[in-house]
CSV table of C-alpha atoms in Angstrom, one decimal:
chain,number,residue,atom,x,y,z
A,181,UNK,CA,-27.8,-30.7,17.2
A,182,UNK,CA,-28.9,-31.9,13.7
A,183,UNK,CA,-31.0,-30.1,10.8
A,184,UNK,CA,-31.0,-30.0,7.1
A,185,UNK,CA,-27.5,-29.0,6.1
A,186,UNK,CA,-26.3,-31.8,8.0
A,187,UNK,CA,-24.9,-33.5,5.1
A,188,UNK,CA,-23.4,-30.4,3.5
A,189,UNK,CA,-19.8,-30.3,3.8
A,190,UNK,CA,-16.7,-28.6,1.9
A,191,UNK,CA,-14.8,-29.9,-0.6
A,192,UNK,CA,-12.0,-29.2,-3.0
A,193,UNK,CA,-14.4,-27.8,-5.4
A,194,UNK,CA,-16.2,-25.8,-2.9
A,195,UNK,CA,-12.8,-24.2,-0.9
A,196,UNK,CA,-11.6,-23.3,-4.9
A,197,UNK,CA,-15.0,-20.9,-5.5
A,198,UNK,CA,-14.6,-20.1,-2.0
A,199,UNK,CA,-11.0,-18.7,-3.0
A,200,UNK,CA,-11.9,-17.9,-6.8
A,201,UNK,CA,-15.0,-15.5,-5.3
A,202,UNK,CA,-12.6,-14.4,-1.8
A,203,UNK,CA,-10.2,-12.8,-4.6
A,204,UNK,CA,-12.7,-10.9,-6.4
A,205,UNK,CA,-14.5,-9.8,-2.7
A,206,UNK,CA,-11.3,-8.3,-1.8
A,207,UNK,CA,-10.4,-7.1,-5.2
A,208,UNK,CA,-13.6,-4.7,-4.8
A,209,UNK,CA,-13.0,-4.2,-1.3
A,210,UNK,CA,-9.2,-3.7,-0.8
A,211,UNK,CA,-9.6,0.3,-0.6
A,212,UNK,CA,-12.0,0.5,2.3
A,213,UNK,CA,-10.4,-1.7,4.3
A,214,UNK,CA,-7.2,0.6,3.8
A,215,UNK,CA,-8.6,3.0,4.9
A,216,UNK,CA,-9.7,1.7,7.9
A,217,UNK,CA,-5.8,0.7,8.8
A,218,UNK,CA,-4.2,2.6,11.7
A,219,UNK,CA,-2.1,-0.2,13.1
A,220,UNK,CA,0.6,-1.6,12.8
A,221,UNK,CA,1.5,1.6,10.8
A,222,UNK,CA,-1.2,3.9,9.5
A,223,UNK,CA,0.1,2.7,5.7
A,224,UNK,CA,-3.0,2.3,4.3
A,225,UNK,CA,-2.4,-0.7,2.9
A,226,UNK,CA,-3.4,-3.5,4.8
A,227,UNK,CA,-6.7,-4.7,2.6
A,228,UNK,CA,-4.4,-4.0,-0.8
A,229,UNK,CA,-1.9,-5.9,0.5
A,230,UNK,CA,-4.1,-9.1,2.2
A,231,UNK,CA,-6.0,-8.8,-1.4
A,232,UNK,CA,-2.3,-9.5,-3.9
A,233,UNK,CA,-1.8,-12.1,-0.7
A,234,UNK,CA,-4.9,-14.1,-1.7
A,235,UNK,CA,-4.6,-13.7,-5.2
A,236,UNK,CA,-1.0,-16.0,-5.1
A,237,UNK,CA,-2.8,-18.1,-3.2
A,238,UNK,CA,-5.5,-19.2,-6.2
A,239,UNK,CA,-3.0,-18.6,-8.8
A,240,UNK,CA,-1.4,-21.5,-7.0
A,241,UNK,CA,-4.3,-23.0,-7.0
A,242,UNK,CA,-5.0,-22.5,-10.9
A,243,UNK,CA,-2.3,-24.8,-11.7
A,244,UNK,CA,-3.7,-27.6,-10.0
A,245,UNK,CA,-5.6,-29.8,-12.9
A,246,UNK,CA,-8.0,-32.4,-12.8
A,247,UNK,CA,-10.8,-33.1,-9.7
A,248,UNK,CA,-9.2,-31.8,-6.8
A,249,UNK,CA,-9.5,-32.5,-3.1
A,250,UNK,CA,-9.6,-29.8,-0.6
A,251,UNK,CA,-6.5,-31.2,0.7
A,252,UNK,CA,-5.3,-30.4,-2.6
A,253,UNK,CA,-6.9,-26.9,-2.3
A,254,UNK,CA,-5.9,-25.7,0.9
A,255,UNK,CA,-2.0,-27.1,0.4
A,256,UNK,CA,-1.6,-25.0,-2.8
A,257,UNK,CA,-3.5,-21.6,-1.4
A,258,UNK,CA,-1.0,-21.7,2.1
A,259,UNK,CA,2.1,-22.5,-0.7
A,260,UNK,CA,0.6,-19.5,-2.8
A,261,UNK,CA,0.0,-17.0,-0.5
A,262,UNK,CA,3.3,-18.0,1.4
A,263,UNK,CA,5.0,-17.1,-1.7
A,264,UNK,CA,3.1,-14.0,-2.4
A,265,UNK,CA,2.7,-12.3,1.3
A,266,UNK,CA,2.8,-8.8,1.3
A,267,UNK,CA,2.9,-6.7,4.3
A,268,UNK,CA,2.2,-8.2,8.0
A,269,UNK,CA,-1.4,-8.6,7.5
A,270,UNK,CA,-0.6,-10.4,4.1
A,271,UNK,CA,1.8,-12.7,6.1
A,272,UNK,CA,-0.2,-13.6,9.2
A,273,UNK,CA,-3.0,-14.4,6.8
A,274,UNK,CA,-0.4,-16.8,4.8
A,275,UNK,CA,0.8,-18.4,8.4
A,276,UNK,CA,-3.1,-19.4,9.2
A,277,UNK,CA,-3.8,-20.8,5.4
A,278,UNK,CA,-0.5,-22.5,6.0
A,279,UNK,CA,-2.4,-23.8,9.8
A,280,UNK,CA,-5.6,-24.7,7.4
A,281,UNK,CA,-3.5,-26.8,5.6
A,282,UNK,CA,-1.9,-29.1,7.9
A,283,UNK,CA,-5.1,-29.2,10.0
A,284,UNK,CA,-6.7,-30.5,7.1
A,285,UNK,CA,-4.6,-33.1,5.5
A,286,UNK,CA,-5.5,-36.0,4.9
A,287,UNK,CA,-9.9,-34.7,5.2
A,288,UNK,CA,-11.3,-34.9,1.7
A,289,UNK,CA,-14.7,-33.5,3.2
A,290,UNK,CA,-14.2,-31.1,6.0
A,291,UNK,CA,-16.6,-32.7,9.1
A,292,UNK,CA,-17.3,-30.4,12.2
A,293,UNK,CA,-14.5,-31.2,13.9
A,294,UNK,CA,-11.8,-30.7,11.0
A,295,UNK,CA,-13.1,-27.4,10.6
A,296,UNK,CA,-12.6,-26.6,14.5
A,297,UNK,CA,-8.8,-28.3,14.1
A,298,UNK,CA,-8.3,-25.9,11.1
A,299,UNK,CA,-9.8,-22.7,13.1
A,300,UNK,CA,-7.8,-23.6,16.2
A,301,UNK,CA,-3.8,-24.3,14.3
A,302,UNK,CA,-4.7,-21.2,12.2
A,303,UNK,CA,-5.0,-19.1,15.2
A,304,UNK,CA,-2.3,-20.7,16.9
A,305,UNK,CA,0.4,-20.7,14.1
A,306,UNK,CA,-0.5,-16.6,13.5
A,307,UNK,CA,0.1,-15.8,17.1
A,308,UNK,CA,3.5,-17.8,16.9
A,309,UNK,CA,4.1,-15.7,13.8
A,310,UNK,CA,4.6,-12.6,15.6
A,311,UNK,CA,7.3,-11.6,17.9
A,312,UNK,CA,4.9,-9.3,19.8
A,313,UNK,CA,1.6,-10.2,19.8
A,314,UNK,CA,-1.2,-7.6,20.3
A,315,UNK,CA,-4.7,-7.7,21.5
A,316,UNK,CA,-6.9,-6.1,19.2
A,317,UNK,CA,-5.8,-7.5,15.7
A,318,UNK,CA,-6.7,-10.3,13.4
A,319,UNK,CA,-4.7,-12.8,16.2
A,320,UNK,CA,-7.6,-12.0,18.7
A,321,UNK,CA,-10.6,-12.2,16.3
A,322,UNK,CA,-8.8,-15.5,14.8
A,323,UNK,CA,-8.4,-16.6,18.7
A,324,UNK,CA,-12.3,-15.7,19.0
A,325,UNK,CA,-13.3,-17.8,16.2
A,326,UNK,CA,-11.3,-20.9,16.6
A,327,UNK,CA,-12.7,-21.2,20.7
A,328,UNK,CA,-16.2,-20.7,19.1
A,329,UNK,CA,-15.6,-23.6,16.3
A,330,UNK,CA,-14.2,-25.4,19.2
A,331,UNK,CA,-17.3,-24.9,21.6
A,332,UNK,CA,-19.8,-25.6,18.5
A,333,UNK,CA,-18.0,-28.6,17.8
A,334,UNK,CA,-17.8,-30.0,21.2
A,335,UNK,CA,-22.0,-29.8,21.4
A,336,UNK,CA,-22.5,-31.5,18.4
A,337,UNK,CA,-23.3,-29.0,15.4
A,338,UNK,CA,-23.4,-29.7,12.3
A,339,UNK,CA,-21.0,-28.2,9.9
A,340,UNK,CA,-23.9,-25.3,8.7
A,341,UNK,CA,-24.5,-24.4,12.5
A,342,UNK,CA,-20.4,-24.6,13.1
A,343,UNK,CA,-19.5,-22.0,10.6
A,344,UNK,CA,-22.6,-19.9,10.9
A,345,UNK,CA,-21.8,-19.4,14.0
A,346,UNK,CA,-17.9,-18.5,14.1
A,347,UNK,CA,-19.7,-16.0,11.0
A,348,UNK,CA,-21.0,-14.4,13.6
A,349,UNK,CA,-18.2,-14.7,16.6
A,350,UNK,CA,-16.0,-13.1,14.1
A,351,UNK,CA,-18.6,-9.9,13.6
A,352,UNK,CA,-18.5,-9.3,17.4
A,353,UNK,CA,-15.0,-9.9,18.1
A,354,UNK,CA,-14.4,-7.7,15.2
A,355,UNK,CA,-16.6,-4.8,16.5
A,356,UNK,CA,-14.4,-5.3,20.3
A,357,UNK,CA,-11.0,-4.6,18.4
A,358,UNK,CA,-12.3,-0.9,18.8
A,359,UNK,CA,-11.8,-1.4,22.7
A,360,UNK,CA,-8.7,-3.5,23.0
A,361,UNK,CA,-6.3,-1.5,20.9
A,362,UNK,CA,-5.6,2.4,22.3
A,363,UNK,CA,-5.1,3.1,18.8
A,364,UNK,CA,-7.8,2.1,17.1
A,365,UNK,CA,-9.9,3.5,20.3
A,366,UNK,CA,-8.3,6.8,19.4
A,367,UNK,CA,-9.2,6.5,15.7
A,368,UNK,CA,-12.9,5.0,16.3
A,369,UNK,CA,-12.2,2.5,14.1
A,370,UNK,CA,-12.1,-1.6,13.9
A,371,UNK,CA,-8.8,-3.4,13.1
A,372,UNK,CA,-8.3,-3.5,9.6
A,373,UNK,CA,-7.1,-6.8,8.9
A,374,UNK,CA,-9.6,-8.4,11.0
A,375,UNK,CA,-11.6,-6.7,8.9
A,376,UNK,CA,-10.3,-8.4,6.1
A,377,UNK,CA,-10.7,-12.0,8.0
A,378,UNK,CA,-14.3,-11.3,8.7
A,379,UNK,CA,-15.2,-10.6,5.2
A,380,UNK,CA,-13.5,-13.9,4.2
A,381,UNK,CA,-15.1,-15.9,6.6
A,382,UNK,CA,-18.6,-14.2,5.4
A,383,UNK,CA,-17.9,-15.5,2.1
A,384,UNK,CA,-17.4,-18.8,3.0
A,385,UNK,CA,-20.0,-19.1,4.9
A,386,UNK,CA,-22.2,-17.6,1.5
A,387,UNK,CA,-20.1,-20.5,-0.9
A,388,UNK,CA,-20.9,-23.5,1.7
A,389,UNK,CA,-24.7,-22.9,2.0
A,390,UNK,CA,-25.3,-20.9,-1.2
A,391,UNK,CA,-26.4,-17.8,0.3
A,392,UNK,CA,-25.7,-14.5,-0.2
A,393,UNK,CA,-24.9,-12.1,3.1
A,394,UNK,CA,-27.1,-9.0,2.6
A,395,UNK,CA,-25.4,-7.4,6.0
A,396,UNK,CA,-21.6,-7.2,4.8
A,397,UNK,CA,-19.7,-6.1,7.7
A,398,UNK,CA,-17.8,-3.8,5.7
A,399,UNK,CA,-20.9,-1.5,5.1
A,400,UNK,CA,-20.8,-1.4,9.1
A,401,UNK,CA,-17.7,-0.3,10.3
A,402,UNK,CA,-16.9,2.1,7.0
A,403,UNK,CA,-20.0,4.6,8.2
A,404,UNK,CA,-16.8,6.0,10.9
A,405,UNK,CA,-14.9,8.6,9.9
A,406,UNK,CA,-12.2,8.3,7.0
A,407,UNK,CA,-8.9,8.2,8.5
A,408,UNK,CA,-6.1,10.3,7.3
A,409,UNK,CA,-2.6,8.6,7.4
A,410,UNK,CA,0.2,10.2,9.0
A,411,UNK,CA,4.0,9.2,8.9
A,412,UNK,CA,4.7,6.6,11.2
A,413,UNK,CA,8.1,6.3,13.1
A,414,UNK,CA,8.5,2.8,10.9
A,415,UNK,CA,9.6,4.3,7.9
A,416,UNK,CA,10.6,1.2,6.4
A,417,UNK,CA,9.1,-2.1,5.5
A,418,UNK,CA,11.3,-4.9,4.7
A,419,UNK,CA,9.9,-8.5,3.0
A,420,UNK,CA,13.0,-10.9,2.9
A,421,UNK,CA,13.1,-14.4,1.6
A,422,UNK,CA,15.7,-16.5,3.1
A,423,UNK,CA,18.1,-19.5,1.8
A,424,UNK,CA,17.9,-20.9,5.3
A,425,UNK,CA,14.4,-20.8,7.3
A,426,UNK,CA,14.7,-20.2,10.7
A,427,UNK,CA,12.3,-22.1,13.3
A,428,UNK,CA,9.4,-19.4,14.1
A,429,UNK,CA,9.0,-21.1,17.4
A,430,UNK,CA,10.6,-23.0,20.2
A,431,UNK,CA,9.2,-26.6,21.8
A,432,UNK,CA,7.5,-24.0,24.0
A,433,UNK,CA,6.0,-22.4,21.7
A,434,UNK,CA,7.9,-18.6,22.6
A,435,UNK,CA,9.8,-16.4,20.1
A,436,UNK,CA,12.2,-17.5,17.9
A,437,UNK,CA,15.4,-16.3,18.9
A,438,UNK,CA,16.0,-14.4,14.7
A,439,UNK,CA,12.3,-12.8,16.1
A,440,UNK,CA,14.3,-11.9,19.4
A,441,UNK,CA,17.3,-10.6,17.7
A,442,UNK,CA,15.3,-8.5,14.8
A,443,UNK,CA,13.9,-6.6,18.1
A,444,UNK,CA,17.1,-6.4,19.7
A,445,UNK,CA,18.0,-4.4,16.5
A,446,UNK,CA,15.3,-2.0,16.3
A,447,UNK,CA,12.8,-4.1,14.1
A,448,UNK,CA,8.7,-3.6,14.8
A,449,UNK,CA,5.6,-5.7,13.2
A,450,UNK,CA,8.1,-9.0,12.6
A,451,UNK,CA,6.2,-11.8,11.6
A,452,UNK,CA,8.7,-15.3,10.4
A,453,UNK,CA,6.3,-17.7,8.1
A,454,UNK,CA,8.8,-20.3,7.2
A,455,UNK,CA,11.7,-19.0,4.7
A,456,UNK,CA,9.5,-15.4,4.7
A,457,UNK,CA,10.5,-12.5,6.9
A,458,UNK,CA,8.6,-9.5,8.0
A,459,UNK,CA,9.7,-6.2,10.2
A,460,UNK,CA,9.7,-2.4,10.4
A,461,UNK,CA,12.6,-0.5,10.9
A,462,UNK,CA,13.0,3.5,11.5
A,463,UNK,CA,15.5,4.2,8.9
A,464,UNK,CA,18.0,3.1,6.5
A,465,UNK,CA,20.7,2.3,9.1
A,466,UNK,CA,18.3,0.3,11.4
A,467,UNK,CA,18.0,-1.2,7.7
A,468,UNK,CA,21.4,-2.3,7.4
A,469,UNK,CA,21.9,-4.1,10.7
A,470,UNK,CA,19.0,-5.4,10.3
A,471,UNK,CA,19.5,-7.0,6.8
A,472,UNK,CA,23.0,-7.2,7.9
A,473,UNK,CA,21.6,-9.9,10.3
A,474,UNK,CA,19.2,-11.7,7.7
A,475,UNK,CA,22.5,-12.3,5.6
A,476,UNK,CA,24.0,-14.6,7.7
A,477,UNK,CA,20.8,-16.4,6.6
A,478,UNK,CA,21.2,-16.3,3.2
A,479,UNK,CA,19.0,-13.4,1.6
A,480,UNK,CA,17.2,-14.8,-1.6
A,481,UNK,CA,15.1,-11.8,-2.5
A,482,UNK,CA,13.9,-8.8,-1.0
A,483,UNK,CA,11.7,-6.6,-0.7
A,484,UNK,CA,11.2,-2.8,1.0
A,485,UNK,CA,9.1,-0.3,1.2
A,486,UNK,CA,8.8,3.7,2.3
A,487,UNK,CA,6.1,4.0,4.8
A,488,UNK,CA,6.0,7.5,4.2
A,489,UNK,CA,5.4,7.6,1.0
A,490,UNK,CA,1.8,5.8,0.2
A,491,UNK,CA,2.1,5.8,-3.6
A,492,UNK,CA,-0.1,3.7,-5.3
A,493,UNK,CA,1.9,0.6,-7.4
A,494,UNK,CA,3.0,1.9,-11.4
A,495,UNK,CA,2.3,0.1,-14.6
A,496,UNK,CA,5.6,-1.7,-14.2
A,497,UNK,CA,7.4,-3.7,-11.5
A,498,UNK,CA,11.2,-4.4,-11.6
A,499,UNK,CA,13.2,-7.1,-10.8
A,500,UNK,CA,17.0,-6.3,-10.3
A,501,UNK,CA,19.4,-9.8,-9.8
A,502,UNK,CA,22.2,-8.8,-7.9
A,503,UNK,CA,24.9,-10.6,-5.2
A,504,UNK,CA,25.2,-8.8,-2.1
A,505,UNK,CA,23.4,-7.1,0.9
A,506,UNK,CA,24.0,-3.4,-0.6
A,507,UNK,CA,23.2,-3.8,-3.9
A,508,UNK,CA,20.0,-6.0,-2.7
A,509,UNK,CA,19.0,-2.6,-0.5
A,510,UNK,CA,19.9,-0.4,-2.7
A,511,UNK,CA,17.6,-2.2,-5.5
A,512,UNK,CA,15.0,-2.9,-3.7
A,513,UNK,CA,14.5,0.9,-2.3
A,514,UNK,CA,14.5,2.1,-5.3
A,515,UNK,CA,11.4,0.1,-6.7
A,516,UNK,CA,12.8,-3.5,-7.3
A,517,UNK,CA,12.1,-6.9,-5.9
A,518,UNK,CA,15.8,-7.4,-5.9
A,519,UNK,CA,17.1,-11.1,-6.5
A,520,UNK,CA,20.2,-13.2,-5.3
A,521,UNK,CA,21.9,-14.8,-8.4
A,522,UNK,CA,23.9,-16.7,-5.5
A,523,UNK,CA,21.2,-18.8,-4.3
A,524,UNK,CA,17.8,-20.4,-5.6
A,525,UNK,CA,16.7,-20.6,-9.1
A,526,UNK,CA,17.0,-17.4,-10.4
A,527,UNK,CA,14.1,-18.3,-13.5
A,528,UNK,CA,11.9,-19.7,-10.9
A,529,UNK,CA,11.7,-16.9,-9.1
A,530,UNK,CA,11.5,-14.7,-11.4
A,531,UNK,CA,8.6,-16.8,-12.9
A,532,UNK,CA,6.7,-16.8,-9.8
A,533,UNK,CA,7.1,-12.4,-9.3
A,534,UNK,CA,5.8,-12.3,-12.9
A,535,UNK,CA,2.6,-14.9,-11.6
A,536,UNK,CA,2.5,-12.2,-8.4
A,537,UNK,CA,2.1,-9.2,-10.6
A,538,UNK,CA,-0.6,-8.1,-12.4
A,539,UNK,CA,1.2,-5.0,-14.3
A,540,UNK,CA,4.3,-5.4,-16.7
A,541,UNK,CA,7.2,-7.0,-15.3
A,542,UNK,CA,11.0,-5.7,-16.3
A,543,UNK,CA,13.8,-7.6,-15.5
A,544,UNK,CA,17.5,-6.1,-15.2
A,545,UNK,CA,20.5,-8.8,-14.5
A,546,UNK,CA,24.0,-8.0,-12.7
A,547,UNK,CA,25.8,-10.1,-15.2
A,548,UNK,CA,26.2,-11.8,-18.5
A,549,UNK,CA,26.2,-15.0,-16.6
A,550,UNK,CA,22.7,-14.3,-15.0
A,551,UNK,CA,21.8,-13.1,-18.5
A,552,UNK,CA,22.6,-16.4,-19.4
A,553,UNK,CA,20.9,-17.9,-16.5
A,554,UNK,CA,17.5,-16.2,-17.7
A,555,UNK,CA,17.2,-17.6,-20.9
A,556,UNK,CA,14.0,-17.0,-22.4
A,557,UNK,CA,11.1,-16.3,-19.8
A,558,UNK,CA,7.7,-16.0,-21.2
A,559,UNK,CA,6.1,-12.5,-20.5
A,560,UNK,CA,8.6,-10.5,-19.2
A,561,UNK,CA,11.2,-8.1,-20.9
A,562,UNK,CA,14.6,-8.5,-19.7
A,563,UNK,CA,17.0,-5.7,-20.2
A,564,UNK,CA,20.9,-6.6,-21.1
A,565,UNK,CA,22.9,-5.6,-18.7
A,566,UNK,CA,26.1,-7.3,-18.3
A,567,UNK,CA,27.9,-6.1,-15.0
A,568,UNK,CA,26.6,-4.4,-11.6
A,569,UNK,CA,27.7,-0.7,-13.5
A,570,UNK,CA,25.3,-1.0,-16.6
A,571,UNK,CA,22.6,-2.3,-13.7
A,572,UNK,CA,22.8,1.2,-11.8
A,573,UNK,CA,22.8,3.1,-14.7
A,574,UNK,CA,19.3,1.1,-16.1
A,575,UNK,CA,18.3,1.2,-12.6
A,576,UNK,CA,18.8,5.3,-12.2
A,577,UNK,CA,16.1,6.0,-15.1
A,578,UNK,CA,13.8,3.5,-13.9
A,579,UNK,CA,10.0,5.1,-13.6
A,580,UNK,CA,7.6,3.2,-12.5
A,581,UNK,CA,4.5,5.2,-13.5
A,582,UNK,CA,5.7,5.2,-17.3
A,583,UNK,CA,4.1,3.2,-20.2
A,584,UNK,CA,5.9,-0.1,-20.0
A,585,UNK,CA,7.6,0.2,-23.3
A,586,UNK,CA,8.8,3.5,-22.9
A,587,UNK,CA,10.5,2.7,-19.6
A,588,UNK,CA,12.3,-0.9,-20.9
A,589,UNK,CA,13.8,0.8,-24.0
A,590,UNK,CA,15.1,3.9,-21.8
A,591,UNK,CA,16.9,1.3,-19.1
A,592,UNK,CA,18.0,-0.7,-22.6
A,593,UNK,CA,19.5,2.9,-23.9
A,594,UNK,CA,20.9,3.7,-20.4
A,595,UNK,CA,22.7,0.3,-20.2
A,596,UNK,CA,24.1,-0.2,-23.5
A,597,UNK,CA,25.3,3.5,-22.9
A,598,UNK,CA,27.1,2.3,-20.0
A,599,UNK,CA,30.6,1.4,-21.5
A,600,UNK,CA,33.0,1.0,-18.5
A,601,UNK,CA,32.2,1.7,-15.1
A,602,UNK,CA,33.9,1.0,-11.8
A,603,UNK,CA,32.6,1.0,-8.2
A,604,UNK,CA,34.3,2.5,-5.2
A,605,UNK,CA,33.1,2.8,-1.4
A,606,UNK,CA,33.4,6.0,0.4
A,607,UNK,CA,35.8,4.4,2.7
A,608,UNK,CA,37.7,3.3,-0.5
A,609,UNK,CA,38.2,5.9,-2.0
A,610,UNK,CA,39.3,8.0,1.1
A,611,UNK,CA,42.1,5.3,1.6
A,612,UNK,CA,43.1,4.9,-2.0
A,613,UNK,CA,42.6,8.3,-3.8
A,614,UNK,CA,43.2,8.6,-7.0
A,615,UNK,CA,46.6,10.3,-8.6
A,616,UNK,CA,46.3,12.5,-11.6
A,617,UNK,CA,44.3,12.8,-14.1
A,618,UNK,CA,41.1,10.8,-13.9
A,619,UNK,CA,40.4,8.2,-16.8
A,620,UNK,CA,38.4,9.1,-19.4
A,621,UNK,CA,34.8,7.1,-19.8
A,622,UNK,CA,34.6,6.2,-23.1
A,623,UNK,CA,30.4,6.5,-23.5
A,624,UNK,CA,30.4,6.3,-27.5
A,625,UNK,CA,29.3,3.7,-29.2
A,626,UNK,CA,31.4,1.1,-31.0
C-alpha cells in the first residue's frame, strides 16, 4: 500500500503538540468522561485523574530545551506521567507511555513498524500492570489497537493508513466494552478510560495529518444516560511510592508476587508501574496491613483517598514530611501527600508535587532538621513546625477549600501555639498510665 502521506512520519516536534494539544483535549473533556466511570469503582474520576496524569507528562516534557527527538519526547512524557499517575486509569496510561518509550528508542522518525512495536509493548506492559486483568477496559481496547497496528503493518501501510486505521479499531473496540464488562452492561455505558485512550489516539491522528476529527467519540457515547455514583465497597484508594521497586512481572510474564500478596491482603484495582503502587482497600484496617506490607519496601510518599466521598480538589494541596507508616496514613487521609524524610530527596520531591499541582501548595515538616532540609523552595509556603506535635496540631486546622493565605497563617498560628506536646499509643497508655496530677501544657507565648 502506498499514497500521499507516505513520507509523513512523527517526530519529536510532532509527539510534543501531540502532547501540548492531548492536555488541553482532556483538560475540556475530563468531566464527561467521569461521568461515564462505573468501573473499577464508580469514583468519578477516572478522566480527571488520566487528565493531571498527562499533564506531568508534558511538564516533563517542558523542561526539555533545544530541538528534540521523539525519543527525547516519549522518554520524558512515560518519566512525567510515571511520576504524576493518579488513580488506576492514570497509572496504566503511565505503564503504556512508559511501553511507548522503550519501543521507540533509538527511532528519530517513527516508520510503520515502530509505531506497531510501540502499540504492541504499550498493551503488553499495561496488562502486566495489573494483578487482575479485566476484559472490557482500556487493556482490551489497547490489545485491539496494537493487533490492528500489527496487521496494518505486516501488509505494508504507510504510517497515514497505520494510525488511521487503529483510529478507528479503537472506536469499535471502544463501543464493545459495553458487552464485555457486566457492569458497564448494567450501566449502558462504554469503559471510561478507554474512553480516555480513544480520544488521545483521535488527536494524534488529527496532529500527524493536520486534520481536525469532526466525529469525536465523546459526543457518541455521552448521549447515554448520566450515571449516578454510589459508594463502592473500596472505600479507599492508596498511591504509594516505594524506596525499593518491586519487579511487576516474572520471566513468564505472571503477577508479581507484592501484586499476589496486596490481594492476599484484601487489596482491588492494584496496578505496580515501577517504584509506583496502586490498590483499593475496604477500610482503614485493610489499610494498615496493607501499607504495613508496602513498608517493608520502603514507603517514600503516599497518597490516599476516600472513595466515598467525591469532593472536588480545594485551592490548596498539603504536603506533610513525616517518618513512619502511621503518621504517613494518618497525613495522607487527612488531605496530604505525606512524605518520608527517611528516604529520597525530600526538596526533590517536594519540587516535583508543587510541578504536579496546579492550586497552592503548603508544606508542613516533622522536624527542625527537615526544616532545615527544605531550605528555600520556590513557590511554595512552608509552615515551621519543628516536631511530629506542632505537625498535628497545623495538620488539625487544615482546610482545603479555604483561600490559600488564610489557611497557611492559621496552620502557622496553630503550630507556633503548640508549645510542648507528647505522643502516646492507646496500648501505651493502658500499660503505663499516668500517676497524679497531669502536667500542665504551657500554650503561652514566650
Amino acid at each position: 500500500m502506498s499514497g500521499p502521506n507516505q513520507a509523513i512520519g512523527l517526530n519529536g516536534r510532532l509527539a510534543a503538540r501531540w502532547a501540548r494539544r492531548a492536555v488541553d483535549r482532556l483538560r475540556k473533556e475530563r468531566v464527561e468522561i467521569d461521568e461515564l466511570n462505573v468501573f473499577p469503582v464508580p469514583d468519578g474520576a477516572t478522566g480527571t485523574n488520566m487528565y493531571h496524569t498527562l499533564r506531568a507528562a508534558y511538564l516533563a516534557v517542558e523542561e526539555l530545551t533545544g530541538p528534540v527527538t521523539l525519543p527525547q519526547v516519549v522518554a520524558a512524557l512515560a518519566e512525567g506521567a510515571g511520576r504524576g499517575a493518579r488513580g488506576n486509569s492514570g497509572l496504566i496510561l503511565a505503564v503504556a507511555l512508559q511501553g511507548v518509550a522503550d519501543a521507540l528508542d533509538g527511532v528519530t522518525v517513527a516508520t510503520p513498524e515502530a509505531m506497531a512495536q510501540a502499540l504492541e509493548l504499550a498493551s503488553a506492559r499495561a496488562r502486566q500492570s495489573v494483578a487482575r486483568p479485566v476484559d472490557g477496559t482500556m487493556l482490551t481496547v489497547l490489545d485491539a489497537m496494537a493487533t490492528e497496528a500489527a496487521e496494518k503493518a505486516e501488509d505494508g501501510a504507510n504510517l497515514i493508513e497505520l494510525i488511521s486505521a487503529v483510529r478507528l479499531r479503537s472506536r469499535s473496540a471502544l463501543r464493545e466494552t459495553t458487552g464485555q464488562l457486566p457492569v458497564l452492561r448494567e450501566a449502558e455505558v462504554v469503559d471510561a478510560g478507554s474512553t480516555g485512550i480513544v480520544e488521545l489516539f483521535d488527536l494524534l491522528y488529527a496532529t500527524v495529518t493536520g486534520r481536525t476529527p469532526q466525529d469525536s467519540m465523546l459526543g457518541e457515547v455521552t448521549r447515554s444516560p448520566r450515571i449516578v455514583h454510589q459508594a463502592s465497597a473500596d472505600e479507599l484508594e492508596i498511591v504509594a511510592f516505594l524506596a525499593t521497586a518491586p519487579a511487576s512481572t516474572d520471566s513468564e510474564g505472571t503477577t508479581s508476587t507484592l501484586a499476589e500478596a496486596l490481594d492476599e491482603l484484601g487489596g482491588t484495582s492494584i496496578v505496580i508501574n515501577g517504584p509506583k503502587v496502586h490498590v483499593h482497600v475496604a477500610d482503614e484496617a485493610t489499610a494498615v496491613t496493607v501499607l504495613d506490607h508496602l513498608a517493608g519496601f520502603g514507603i517514600v510518599r503516599l497518597d490516599m483517598e476516600d472513595l466515598r466521598l467525591h469532593e472536588e480538589e480545594g485551592e490548596t494541596h498539603l504536603v506533610a514530611i513525616v517518618s513512619g507508616t502511621g503518621l504517613l496514613m494518618h497525613c495522607a487521609l487527612n488531605g496530604a501527600s505525606a512524605l518520608s524524610p527517611d528516604s529520597g530527596d525530600v526538596r526533590a520531591m517536594t519540587r516535583d508535587i508543587i510541578a504536579e499541582e496546579e492550586r497552592e501548595v503548603i508544606v508542613v515538616p516533622s522536624s527542625t532538621t527537615v526544616l532545615k532540609a527544605l531550605g528555600q523552595v520556590s513557590g511554595v509556603q512552608v509552615v515551621r513546625s519543628r516536631n511530629v506535635a506542632t505537625l498535628l496540631s497545623a495538620l488539625a486546622v487544615y482546610d482545603p477549600f479555604a483561600p490559600s493565605g488564610e489557611i497557611f497563617a492559621d496552620m502557622t498560628e496553630a503550630a507556633a501555639g503548640t508549645r510542648v506536646g507528647t505522643i502516646v499509643s492507646a496500648e501505651q497508655l493502658a500499660l503505663n498510665p499516668p500517676t497524679g496530677a497531669l502536667p500542665v501544657i504551657d500554650d503561652a507565648p514566650g
